[in-house]
Coordinates of N, CA and C in Angstrom, one line a residue:
P14 N 52.6 -91.3 -54.9 CA 51.9 -90.1 -54.6 C 52.8 -89.2 -54.2
A15 N 52.3 -88.0 -54.2 CA 53.0 -86.9 -53.6 C 53.2 -86.6 -52.3
N16 N 54.2 -86.4 -51.8 CA 54.4 -86.4 -50.2 C 53.9 -84.9 -49.9
R17 N 53.6 -84.8 -48.7 CA 53.1 -83.5 -47.9 C 53.9 -82.2 -48.3
K18 N 55.4 -82.6 -48.2 CA 56.1 -81.4 -48.4 C 56.0 -80.8 -49.7
C19 N 56.0 -81.6 -50.6 CA 56.0 -81.5 -51.8 C 54.5 -80.3 -52.4
I20 N 53.6 -81.0 -51.6 CA 52.1 -80.3 -51.8 C 52.2 -78.9 -51.2
E21 N 52.8 -79.0 -50.0 CA 52.9 -77.6 -49.4 C 53.5 -76.6 -50.1
A22 N 54.8 -77.1 -50.6 CA 55.7 -76.0 -51.6 C 54.8 -75.9 -52.7
L23 N 53.9 -76.4 -53.2 CA 53.1 -76.0 -54.5 C 52.1 -74.9 -53.9
I24 N 51.6 -75.2 -52.9 CA 50.3 -74.3 -52.4 C 51.3 -73.0 -52.1
H25 N 52.4 -73.0 -51.3 CA 53.1 -71.7 -50.9 C 53.4 -70.9 -52.3
A26 N 54.0 -71.9 -53.2 CA 54.5 -70.9 -54.5 C 53.1 -70.6 -55.4
G27 N 52.0 -70.9 -54.9 CA 50.7 -70.3 -55.9 C 50.4 -71.2 -56.8
A28 N 51.1 -72.4 -57.1 CA 50.9 -73.3 -58.2 C 49.5 -73.8 -58.3
M29 N 48.8 -73.9 -57.1 CA 47.5 -74.3 -56.9 C 46.3 -73.2 -56.8
D30 N 46.8 -72.0 -57.1 CA 45.9 -70.7 -57.1 C 44.5 -70.9 -58.2
G31 N 44.9 -71.6 -59.2 CA 43.7 -71.8 -60.1 C 42.6 -72.7 -59.4
W32 N 42.9 -73.2 -58.4 CA 41.7 -74.2 -57.8 C 40.5 -73.2 -57.2
G33 N 40.8 -71.8 -57.1 CA 39.7 -71.0 -56.6 C 39.5 -70.8 -55.3
A34 N 40.6 -71.4 -54.4 CA 40.5 -71.5 -52.8 C 41.8 -70.7 -52.5
S35 N 41.7 -70.0 -51.2 CA 42.9 -69.3 -50.9 C 44.1 -70.0 -50.4
R36 N 45.2 -69.6 -50.4 CA 46.2 -70.7 -50.2 C 46.1 -71.2 -48.7
A37 N 45.7 -70.3 -48.0 CA 45.6 -70.8 -46.4 C 44.5 -71.7 -46.4
S38 N 43.3 -71.7 -47.1 CA 42.3 -72.7 -47.2 C 43.0 -74.2 -47.6
L39 N 43.6 -74.0 -48.6 CA 44.3 -75.2 -49.3 C 45.3 -75.9 -48.2
L40 N 46.0 -75.0 -47.5 CA 47.1 -75.7 -46.8 C 46.3 -76.1 -45.5
E41 N 45.3 -75.6 -44.8 CA 44.5 -75.9 -43.9 C 43.8 -77.3 -44.1
G42 N 43.1 -77.5 -45.3 CA 42.5 -78.5 -45.5 C 43.4 -79.6 -46.0
L43 N 44.6 -79.4 -46.3 CA 45.5 -80.6 -46.8 C 45.6 -81.8 -46.1
T44 N 45.6 -81.7 -44.6 CA 45.9 -83.1 -44.1 C 44.3 -83.9 -44.1
A45 N 43.3 -83.1 -44.2 CA 41.9 -83.9 -44.4 C 41.7 -84.7 -46.0
A46 N 42.3 -83.9 -46.9 CA 42.2 -84.3 -48.1 C 43.4 -85.4 -48.3
M47 N 44.7 -85.3 -47.9 CA 45.2 -86.5 -47.9 C 44.9 -87.8 -47.2
E48 N 44.3 -87.6 -46.2 CA 43.7 -88.8 -45.7 C 42.5 -89.3 -46.3
W49 N 41.9 -88.5 -46.8 CA 40.7 -89.0 -47.9 C 41.4 -89.9 -48.9
G50 N 42.3 -89.1 -49.7 CA 43.1 -89.7 -50.9 C 43.6 -91.2 -50.4
A51 N 44.0 -91.0 -49.2 CA 44.9 -92.6 -48.8 C 43.8 -93.6 -48.8
R52 N 42.6 -93.1 -48.0 CA 41.4 -94.3 -47.9 C 41.0 -94.5 -49.5
R53 N 40.8 -93.7 -50.0 CA 40.4 -93.9 -51.7 C 41.3 -95.1 -52.2
R54 N 42.7 -94.6 -52.1 CA 43.5 -95.5 -52.5 C 43.4 -96.9 -52.1
R55 N 43.5 -97.2 -50.7 CA 43.2 -98.5 -50.2 C 42.0 -99.2 -50.8
E56 N 40.8 -98.2 -50.9 CA 39.7 -99.0 -51.3 C 39.8 -99.5 -52.7
R57 N 40.6 -98.7 -53.6 CA 40.6 -99.2 -54.7 C 41.7 -100.7 -55.0
E58 N 42.5 -100.5 -54.2 CA 43.7 -101.8 -54.0 C 42.8 -103.0 -53.7
M59 N 41.9 -102.8 -52.7 CA 41.0 -103.8 -52.4 C 39.8 -104.2 -53.1
G60 N 39.4 -103.5 -54.1 CA 38.4 -103.7 -55.0 C 37.3 -103.4 -54.2
Q61 N 37.1 -102.3 -53.3 CA 35.7 -102.0 -52.9 C 35.2 -100.5 -53.4
G62 N 35.8 -100.1 -54.7 CA 35.4 -99.0 -55.1 C 34.0 -99.3 -55.6
S63 N 33.2 -98.2 -56.2 CA 31.9 -98.4 -56.8 C 31.9 -99.3 -58.0
L64 N 31.0 -100.2 -58.3 CA 30.8 -101.2 -59.3 C 30.8 -100.6 -60.5
F65 N 30.3 -99.5 -60.7 CA 30.1 -98.6 -61.9 C 31.4 -97.6 -62.2
G66 N 32.3 -97.5 -61.3 CA 33.5 -96.6 -61.2 C 33.0 -95.1 -60.9
G67 N 31.7 -94.8 -60.7 CA 31.5 -93.5 -60.2 C 31.6 -93.5 -58.4
G68 N 30.6 -92.9 -58.1 CA 30.1 -93.1 -56.7 C 31.1 -92.1 -55.7
E69 N 31.2 -90.6 -55.7 CA 32.0 -89.9 -54.9 C 31.5 -90.2 -53.3
T70 N 30.3 -90.6 -53.2 CA 29.7 -90.7 -52.0 C 30.0 -91.9 -51.3
E71 N 30.5 -93.0 -52.0 CA 30.7 -94.4 -51.4 C 32.0 -94.7 -51.1
G72 N 32.3 -95.7 -50.2 CA 33.4 -96.0 -49.7 C 34.2 -94.9 -48.9
A73 N 35.3 -94.3 -49.2 CA 35.9 -93.3 -48.5 C 35.0 -92.2 -48.4
G74 N 33.7 -92.0 -48.9 CA 32.9 -90.9 -48.9 C 33.4 -89.8 -49.8
A75 N 32.5 -88.5 -49.7 CA 32.6 -87.4 -50.8 C 34.2 -86.7 -50.4
H76 N 34.6 -86.1 -51.2 CA 35.8 -85.7 -51.0 C 35.5 -84.3 -50.0
P77 N 36.4 -84.2 -48.9 CA 36.0 -83.1 -47.8 C 36.2 -81.8 -48.4
A78 N 35.2 -81.0 -47.9 CA 35.3 -79.6 -48.0 C 36.4 -79.0 -47.6
L79 N 37.0 -77.6 -48.3 CA 38.0 -77.0 -47.8 C 37.6 -76.0 -46.5
P80 N 38.3 -75.9 -45.7 CA 37.9 -74.9 -44.6 C 37.8 -73.7 -45.1
A81 N 36.8 -72.8 -44.6 CA 36.7 -71.4 -45.0 C 37.9 -70.4 -44.1
A82 N 39.3 -70.5 -44.6 CA 40.3 -69.8 -44.0 C 40.6 -68.6 -44.7
A83 N 40.8 -67.2 -43.8 CA 41.2 -66.2 -44.7 C 42.5 -66.3 -44.9
E84 N 42.7 -65.5 -46.4 CA 44.0 -65.7 -47.0 C 45.1 -65.0 -45.9
W85 N 46.2 -65.3 -46.2 CA 47.3 -64.8 -45.5 C 47.4 -63.2 -45.9
E86 N 48.1 -62.5 -45.0 CA 48.5 -61.1 -45.3 C 49.6 -61.3 -46.5
P87 N 49.5 -60.1 -47.4 CA 50.4 -60.1 -48.5 C 51.8 -60.6 -48.0
G88 N 52.3 -60.0 -46.9 CA 53.7 -60.0 -46.7 C 53.9 -61.5 -46.4
E89 N 53.0 -62.3 -45.6 CA 53.1 -63.6 -45.1 C 53.3 -64.5 -46.8
M90 N 52.3 -64.1 -47.4 CA 52.1 -64.6 -48.7 C 53.6 -64.7 -49.8
L91 N 54.1 -63.6 -49.3 CA 55.4 -63.6 -50.1 C 56.7 -64.2 -49.5
R92 N 56.4 -64.3 -48.4 CA 57.6 -64.9 -47.6 C 57.4 -66.3 -47.7
R93 N 56.4 -66.8 -47.9 CA 56.2 -68.2 -48.2 C 56.6 -68.5 -49.6
E94 N 56.1 -67.6 -50.5 CA 56.7 -67.9 -52.0 C 58.3 -67.9 -52.0
K95 N 59.0 -67.0 -51.4 CA 60.2 -66.8 -51.4 C 60.9 -68.1 -50.7
A96 N 60.5 -68.7 -49.6 CA 61.0 -69.9 -49.0 C 60.9 -71.2 -49.9
A97 N 59.5 -71.2 -50.7 CA 59.2 -72.3 -51.5 C 60.1 -72.3 -53.0
L98 N 60.3 -70.9 -53.6 CA 61.1 -71.1 -54.8 C 62.2 -70.2 -54.8
G99 N 62.6 -69.4 -53.8 CA 63.8 -68.8 -53.8 C 63.9 -67.2 -54.4
F100 N 62.6 -67.2 -54.8 CA 62.2 -65.4 -55.4 C 60.9 -65.6 -55.2
F101 N 60.6 -64.1 -55.4 CA 58.9 -63.8 -55.3 C 58.3 -63.9 -56.6
V102 N 57.1 -64.1 -56.5 CA 56.1 -64.5 -57.7 C 55.1 -63.4 -57.9
S103 N 54.2 -63.6 -57.1 CA 52.8 -62.8 -57.3 C 53.0 -61.3 -56.9
A104 N 53.9 -60.7 -56.4 CA 54.4 -59.5 -56.2 C 55.7 -59.3 -55.6
H105 N 56.2 -58.2 -55.3 CA 57.5 -58.1 -54.4 C 57.1 -57.2 -53.4
P106 N 57.8 -57.6 -52.1 CA 57.6 -56.6 -50.8 C 57.8 -55.2 -51.0
L107 N 58.4 -54.8 -52.0 CA 58.8 -53.4 -51.9 C 58.0 -52.5 -53.0
D108 N 56.9 -53.3 -53.7 CA 56.1 -52.6 -54.4 C 55.3 -51.5 -53.9
E109 N 54.6 -51.5 -52.6 CA 53.8 -50.5 -52.0 C 54.8 -49.5 -51.8
Y110 N 56.0 -49.6 -51.6 CA 57.0 -48.3 -51.5 C 57.7 -47.8 -52.2
R111 N 57.4 -48.1 -53.6 CA 58.3 -47.7 -54.8 C 58.2 -46.1 -54.9
E112 N 57.0 -45.5 -54.8 CA 56.9 -44.0 -54.8 C 57.9 -43.4 -53.6
L113 N 57.7 -44.0 -52.4 CA 58.5 -43.5 -51.1 C 60.2 -43.6 -51.6
L114 N 60.4 -44.8 -52.0 CA 61.8 -44.9 -52.4 C 62.5 -44.0 -53.4
V115 N 61.6 -43.9 -54.5 CA 62.0 -42.6 -55.4 C 62.1 -41.5 -54.9
R116 N 61.2 -40.8 -53.8 CA 61.3 -39.7 -53.2 C 62.6 -39.6 -52.4
A117 N 63.0 -40.7 -51.7 CA 63.8 -40.5 -50.8 C 65.3 -40.7 -51.6
G118 N 65.2 -41.1 -52.9 CA 66.4 -41.2 -53.7 C 67.2 -42.4 -53.4
A119 N 66.6 -43.4 -53.1 CA 67.4 -44.8 -53.0 C 67.9 -45.4 -54.3
T120 N 69.1 -45.9 -54.0 CA 69.9 -46.4 -55.1 C 69.6 -47.7 -55.3
A121 N 69.5 -48.2 -56.6 CA 69.2 -49.8 -56.9 C 70.5 -50.2 -56.6
T122 N 70.4 -51.6 -56.2 CA 71.3 -52.4 -56.0 C 72.2 -52.5 -57.4
E123 N 71.7 -52.6 -58.4 CA 72.2 -52.8 -59.7 C 73.2 -51.7 -60.1
N124 N 73.0 -50.7 -59.3 CA 73.5 -49.4 -59.7 C 74.9 -49.1 -58.7
L125 N 75.1 -49.9 -57.7 CA 76.1 -49.6 -56.7 C 77.7 -49.8 -57.3
P126 N 77.7 -50.8 -58.2 CA 79.2 -50.5 -58.8 C 79.6 -49.4 -59.6
D127 N 78.5 -48.5 -59.9 CA 79.1 -47.2 -60.3 C 79.4 -46.4 -59.4
L128 N 79.2 -46.6 -58.3 CA 79.7 -45.6 -57.1 C 81.2 -45.7 -56.7
E129 N 81.8 -44.8 -56.1 CA 82.9 -44.9 -55.7 C 83.1 -45.3 -54.1
D130 N 84.2 -46.0 -53.8 CA 84.5 -46.3 -52.6 C 84.0 -45.3 -51.7
G131 N 83.3 -45.5 -50.4 CA 83.0 -44.4 -49.5 C 81.7 -43.6 -49.8
S132 N 81.3 -43.9 -50.8 CA 79.9 -43.1 -51.1 C 78.9 -43.4 -50.1
P133 N 78.1 -42.2 -49.7 CA 77.0 -42.7 -49.3 C 75.9 -43.2 -49.8
V134 N 75.0 -44.0 -49.1 CA 74.1 -44.9 -50.0 C 72.9 -44.9 -49.2
L135 N 71.7 -44.8 -49.9 CA 70.5 -44.9 -49.3 C 70.0 -46.0 -50.1
L136 N 69.4 -47.3 -49.5 CA 69.2 -48.3 -50.1 C 67.8 -48.8 -49.4
G137 N 66.7 -49.2 -50.3 CA 65.6 -49.7 -50.1 C 65.7 -51.4 -50.3
G138 N 65.4 -52.1 -49.2 CA 65.2 -53.7 -49.6 C 64.7 -54.5 -48.4
V139 N 64.7 -55.8 -48.8 CA 64.2 -56.5 -47.6 C 65.4 -57.6 -47.2
P140 N 65.6 -57.8 -45.7 CA 66.7 -58.8 -45.5 C 66.2 -60.2 -45.8
V141 N 67.0 -60.8 -46.5 CA 66.7 -62.1 -47.0 C 67.8 -63.3 -46.3
G142 N 68.7 -62.8 -45.5 CA 69.8 -63.7 -44.9 C 70.6 -62.6 -43.8
L143 N 70.7 -63.3 -42.7 CA 71.2 -62.5 -41.7 C 72.5 -63.5 -41.1
K144 N 73.7 -63.3 -40.8 CA 74.7 -64.0 -40.3 C 75.2 -63.0 -39.2
V145 N 75.2 -63.6 -37.9 CA 76.0 -62.9 -36.7 C 77.2 -63.5 -36.5
S146 N 78.2 -62.8 -36.3 CA 79.5 -63.1 -35.9 C 80.4 -62.2 -34.8
P147 N 81.2 -62.8 -34.2 CA 81.8 -61.8 -33.1 C 82.7 -61.1 -34.2
D148 N 82.8 -59.8 -33.5 CA 84.0 -58.8 -34.3 C 85.4 -59.0 -33.4
K149 N 86.3 -58.3 -33.7 CA 87.6 -58.7 -33.0 C 87.8 -58.3 -31.4
K150 N 86.7 -57.7 -31.0 CA 86.5 -57.6 -29.4 C 85.6 -58.5 -29.0
G151 N 85.1 -59.3 -29.9 CA 84.2 -60.6 -29.5 C 82.6 -60.0 -29.1
N152 N 82.6 -58.4 -29.8 CA 81.0 -58.1 -29.8 C 80.1 -58.7 -31.1
P153 N 79.1 -58.9 -30.9 CA 78.3 -59.3 -32.3 C 78.4 -58.2 -33.2
M154 N 78.3 -58.5 -34.5 CA 78.3 -57.9 -35.6 C 77.5 -58.7 -36.5
A155 N 77.0 -58.2 -37.8 CA 75.9 -58.9 -38.7 C 76.4 -58.6 -39.9
F156 N 76.3 -59.8 -40.9 CA 76.2 -59.8 -42.3 C 74.9 -59.8 -42.7
V157 N 74.2 -58.9 -43.4 CA 72.8 -59.1 -43.8 C 72.9 -58.8 -45.5
S158 N 72.1 -60.0 -45.8 CA 71.7 -59.9 -47.2 C 70.5 -59.3 -47.7
V159 N 70.6 -58.1 -48.3 CA 69.3 -57.2 -48.7 C 69.0 -57.4 -50.1
E160 N 67.8 -57.5 -50.4 CA 67.2 -57.6 -51.7 C 66.3 -56.6 -52.2
D161 N 66.7 -56.0 -53.1 CA 65.6 -55.0 -53.9 C 65.2 -55.3 -55.1
F162 N 64.6 -54.6 -56.1 CA 64.1 -55.1 -57.2 C 64.9 -55.4 -58.1
T163 N 66.3 -55.2 -58.0 CA 67.2 -55.3 -59.0 C 68.2 -56.5 -58.7
G164 N 68.4 -56.8 -57.6 CA 69.4 -57.6 -57.0 C 69.8 -57.7 -55.6
T165 N 70.9 -58.3 -55.1 CA 71.0 -58.6 -53.6 C 72.3 -57.8 -53.4
V166 N 72.5 -57.4 -52.3 CA 73.9 -56.7 -51.8 C 73.9 -57.2 -50.3
E167 N 75.1 -57.4 -49.7 CA 75.7 -57.5 -48.5 C 75.8 -56.4 -47.8
C168 N 75.2 -55.8 -46.3 CA 75.2 -55.2 -45.7 C 76.1 -55.4 -44.3
I169 N 77.1 -54.9 -44.2 CA 77.6 -55.3 -42.9 C 77.4 -54.2 -41.8
A170 N 76.7 -54.6 -40.8 CA 76.3 -54.0 -39.4 C 77.5 -54.1 -38.3
F171 N 78.1 -53.3 -38.1 CA 79.0 -53.5 -37.0 C 78.4 -53.4 -35.6
N172 N 79.0 -53.5 -34.5 CA 78.5 -53.6 -33.1 C 77.5 -52.7 -33.0
D173 N 77.9 -51.4 -33.1 CA 77.1 -50.2 -32.6 C 75.8 -50.0 -33.3
A174 N 76.0 -50.3 -35.0 CA 74.6 -50.5 -35.5 C 73.7 -51.7 -35.3
F175 N 74.4 -52.9 -35.1 CA 73.7 -54.0 -35.0 C 73.0 -53.7 -33.9
S176 N 73.5 -53.5 -32.8 CA 73.0 -53.2 -31.4 C 71.6 -52.4 -31.5
R177 N 71.8 -51.3 -32.2 CA 70.6 -50.6 -32.5 C 69.5 -51.0 -33.3
Y178 N 69.8 -51.6 -34.3 CA 69.0 -52.1 -35.5 C 68.7 -53.4 -35.6
R179 N 69.1 -54.3 -34.6 CA 69.1 -55.6 -34.7 C 67.6 -56.1 -35.1
S180 N 66.5 -55.6 -34.0 CA 65.1 -55.9 -34.4 C 64.6 -55.7 -35.7
C181 N 65.1 -54.4 -36.4 CA 64.8 -54.5 -37.8 C 65.4 -55.4 -38.8
L182 N 66.7 -55.4 -38.6 CA 67.6 -56.4 -39.5 C 66.8 -58.0 -39.2
D183 N 66.6 -58.3 -38.3 CA 66.1 -59.7 -38.1 C 64.6 -59.8 -38.3
A184 N 63.9 -58.9 -38.6 CA 62.6 -59.0 -38.8 C 61.8 -59.4 -40.1
D185 N 62.9 -59.6 -41.2 CA 62.2 -59.8 -42.5 C 61.0 -59.0 -43.1
R186 N 61.4 -57.6 -42.9 CA 60.4 -56.8 -43.3 C 61.1 -55.5 -44.2
P187 N 60.3 -55.0 -45.2 CA 61.0 -54.0 -45.9 C 61.8 -52.7 -45.2
L188 N 62.8 -52.4 -45.7 CA 63.6 -51.5 -45.0 C 63.9 -50.4 -45.8
L189 N 64.5 -49.3 -45.2 CA 65.3 -48.4 -45.7 C 66.6 -48.0 -44.9
L190 N 67.6 -48.3 -45.9 CA 69.2 -48.6 -45.2 C 69.9 -47.4 -45.6
K191 N 70.6 -46.7 -44.6 CA 71.7 -45.7 -44.8 C 73.1 -46.2 -44.3
G192 N 73.9 -46.0 -45.3 CA 75.3 -46.4 -45.1 C 76.3 -45.8 -46.0
R193 N 77.5 -46.5 -46.1 CA 78.5 -46.0 -47.0 C 78.9 -47.3 -47.9
L194 N 79.1 -47.0 -49.1 CA 79.7 -48.2 -49.9 C 81.2 -48.6 -49.6
S195 N 81.5 -49.7 -49.6 CA 82.7 -50.3 -49.6 C 83.2 -51.4 -51.0
T196 N 84.1 -50.8 -51.9 CA 84.3 -51.5 -52.8 C 85.7 -51.6 -53.0
R197 N 86.5 -52.2 -51.7 CA 87.9 -52.5 -51.7 C 88.1 -53.9 -52.1
E198 N 89.7 -53.8 -52.5 CA 89.9 -55.1 -52.8 C 89.3 -55.8 -54.1
Q199 N 88.5 -55.1 -54.8 CA 87.8 -55.2 -56.1 C 86.8 -56.3 -56.0
Q200 N 86.2 -56.3 -54.8 CA 85.2 -57.1 -54.7 C 83.9 -56.8 -55.0
K201 N 82.9 -57.5 -54.7 CA 81.7 -56.8 -55.0 C 81.0 -55.9 -53.9
P202 N 80.6 -54.8 -54.4 CA 80.1 -53.8 -53.4 C 79.4 -54.2 -52.3
K203 N 79.8 -53.6 -51.0 CA 79.1 -53.7 -49.8 C 78.6 -52.6 -49.3
V204 N 77.6 -52.6 -48.4 CA 77.2 -51.3 -47.7 C 77.6 -51.4 -46.2
L205 N 78.3 -50.6 -45.6 CA 78.7 -50.3 -44.2 C 77.4 -49.8 -43.6
L206 N 76.7 -50.6 -42.7 CA 75.3 -49.9 -42.3 C 75.6 -48.8 -41.1
E207 N 74.8 -47.9 -41.3 CA 74.8 -46.7 -40.5 C 73.6 -46.8 -39.9
E208 N 72.4 -46.8 -40.6 CA 70.9 -46.5 -40.0 C 69.9 -47.7 -40.6
A209 N 68.9 -47.7 -39.9 CA 67.8 -48.6 -40.6 C 66.5 -48.3 -40.1
A210 N 65.7 -48.2 -40.9 CA 63.9 -48.0 -40.5 C 63.2 -48.8 -41.3
N211 N 62.2 -49.0 -40.6 CA 61.0 -49.9 -41.4 C 60.4 -48.9 -42.2
L212 N 60.4 -49.5 -43.5 CA 59.6 -48.6 -44.5 C 58.1 -48.3 -44.2
A213 N 57.6 -49.5 -43.7 CA 56.0 -49.2 -43.3 C 55.9 -48.1 -42.4
D214 N 56.7 -48.0 -41.4 CA 56.4 -46.9 -40.4 C 56.7 -45.4 -41.1
L215 N 57.7 -45.4 -42.0 CA 58.2 -44.2 -42.8 C 56.7 -43.9 -43.6
L216 N 56.3 -44.7 -44.5 CA 55.0 -44.8 -45.1 C 53.9 -44.0 -44.2
E217 N 53.6 -44.5 -43.5 CA 52.5 -44.4 -42.4 C 52.7 -43.0 -41.9
A218 N 54.0 -42.8 -41.7 CA 54.2 -41.4 -40.9 C 54.1 -40.0 -42.2
G219 N 54.3 -40.4 -43.2 CA 54.3 -39.4 -44.4 C 53.1 -39.3 -44.9
R220 N 51.8 -40.2 -44.5 CA 50.3 -40.0 -44.9 C 49.8 -38.9 -44.1

């Protein structure tokens, strides 16, 4: 039988959406469903099933009803998809900010290699990884992996920027990032972070 973690991952990934219940309901009802299935399996092994092979109401009883749980917020659903699969399926966290990013003149990560070293960059993306390390003076700085529609780029937040924007960078929410491109030593382009803002706040302010 499938283990709990495997079933949870399938629910998070949307593989069971065809059952007609919310993912939150499926997850909340998982414990009762697995306990019911275990009882059914034990009864079959002991020969206690229905004489005629039917009877959902015999032995272990009828299949437990799923609880009426409200679906997760879109952002939470996407975070769970990403954790289960490594990519987004049903949507992208930046979808509702497409128009805002176009108006702002944000650069797609796939176009960063076309820019010169030191070029100013405006980038819309979602932090998908954060590594905090001490700088040469022992102060915290961060390396942040940011994903947009076209790829991922590493943003480097030195101590001043990290201290000011840590709450944004560590929140797993769509951001608008401002910085300068670093393409030294023929490495993949990186962005030296100068400013960060929540896209949700910017969208609300523009309404």
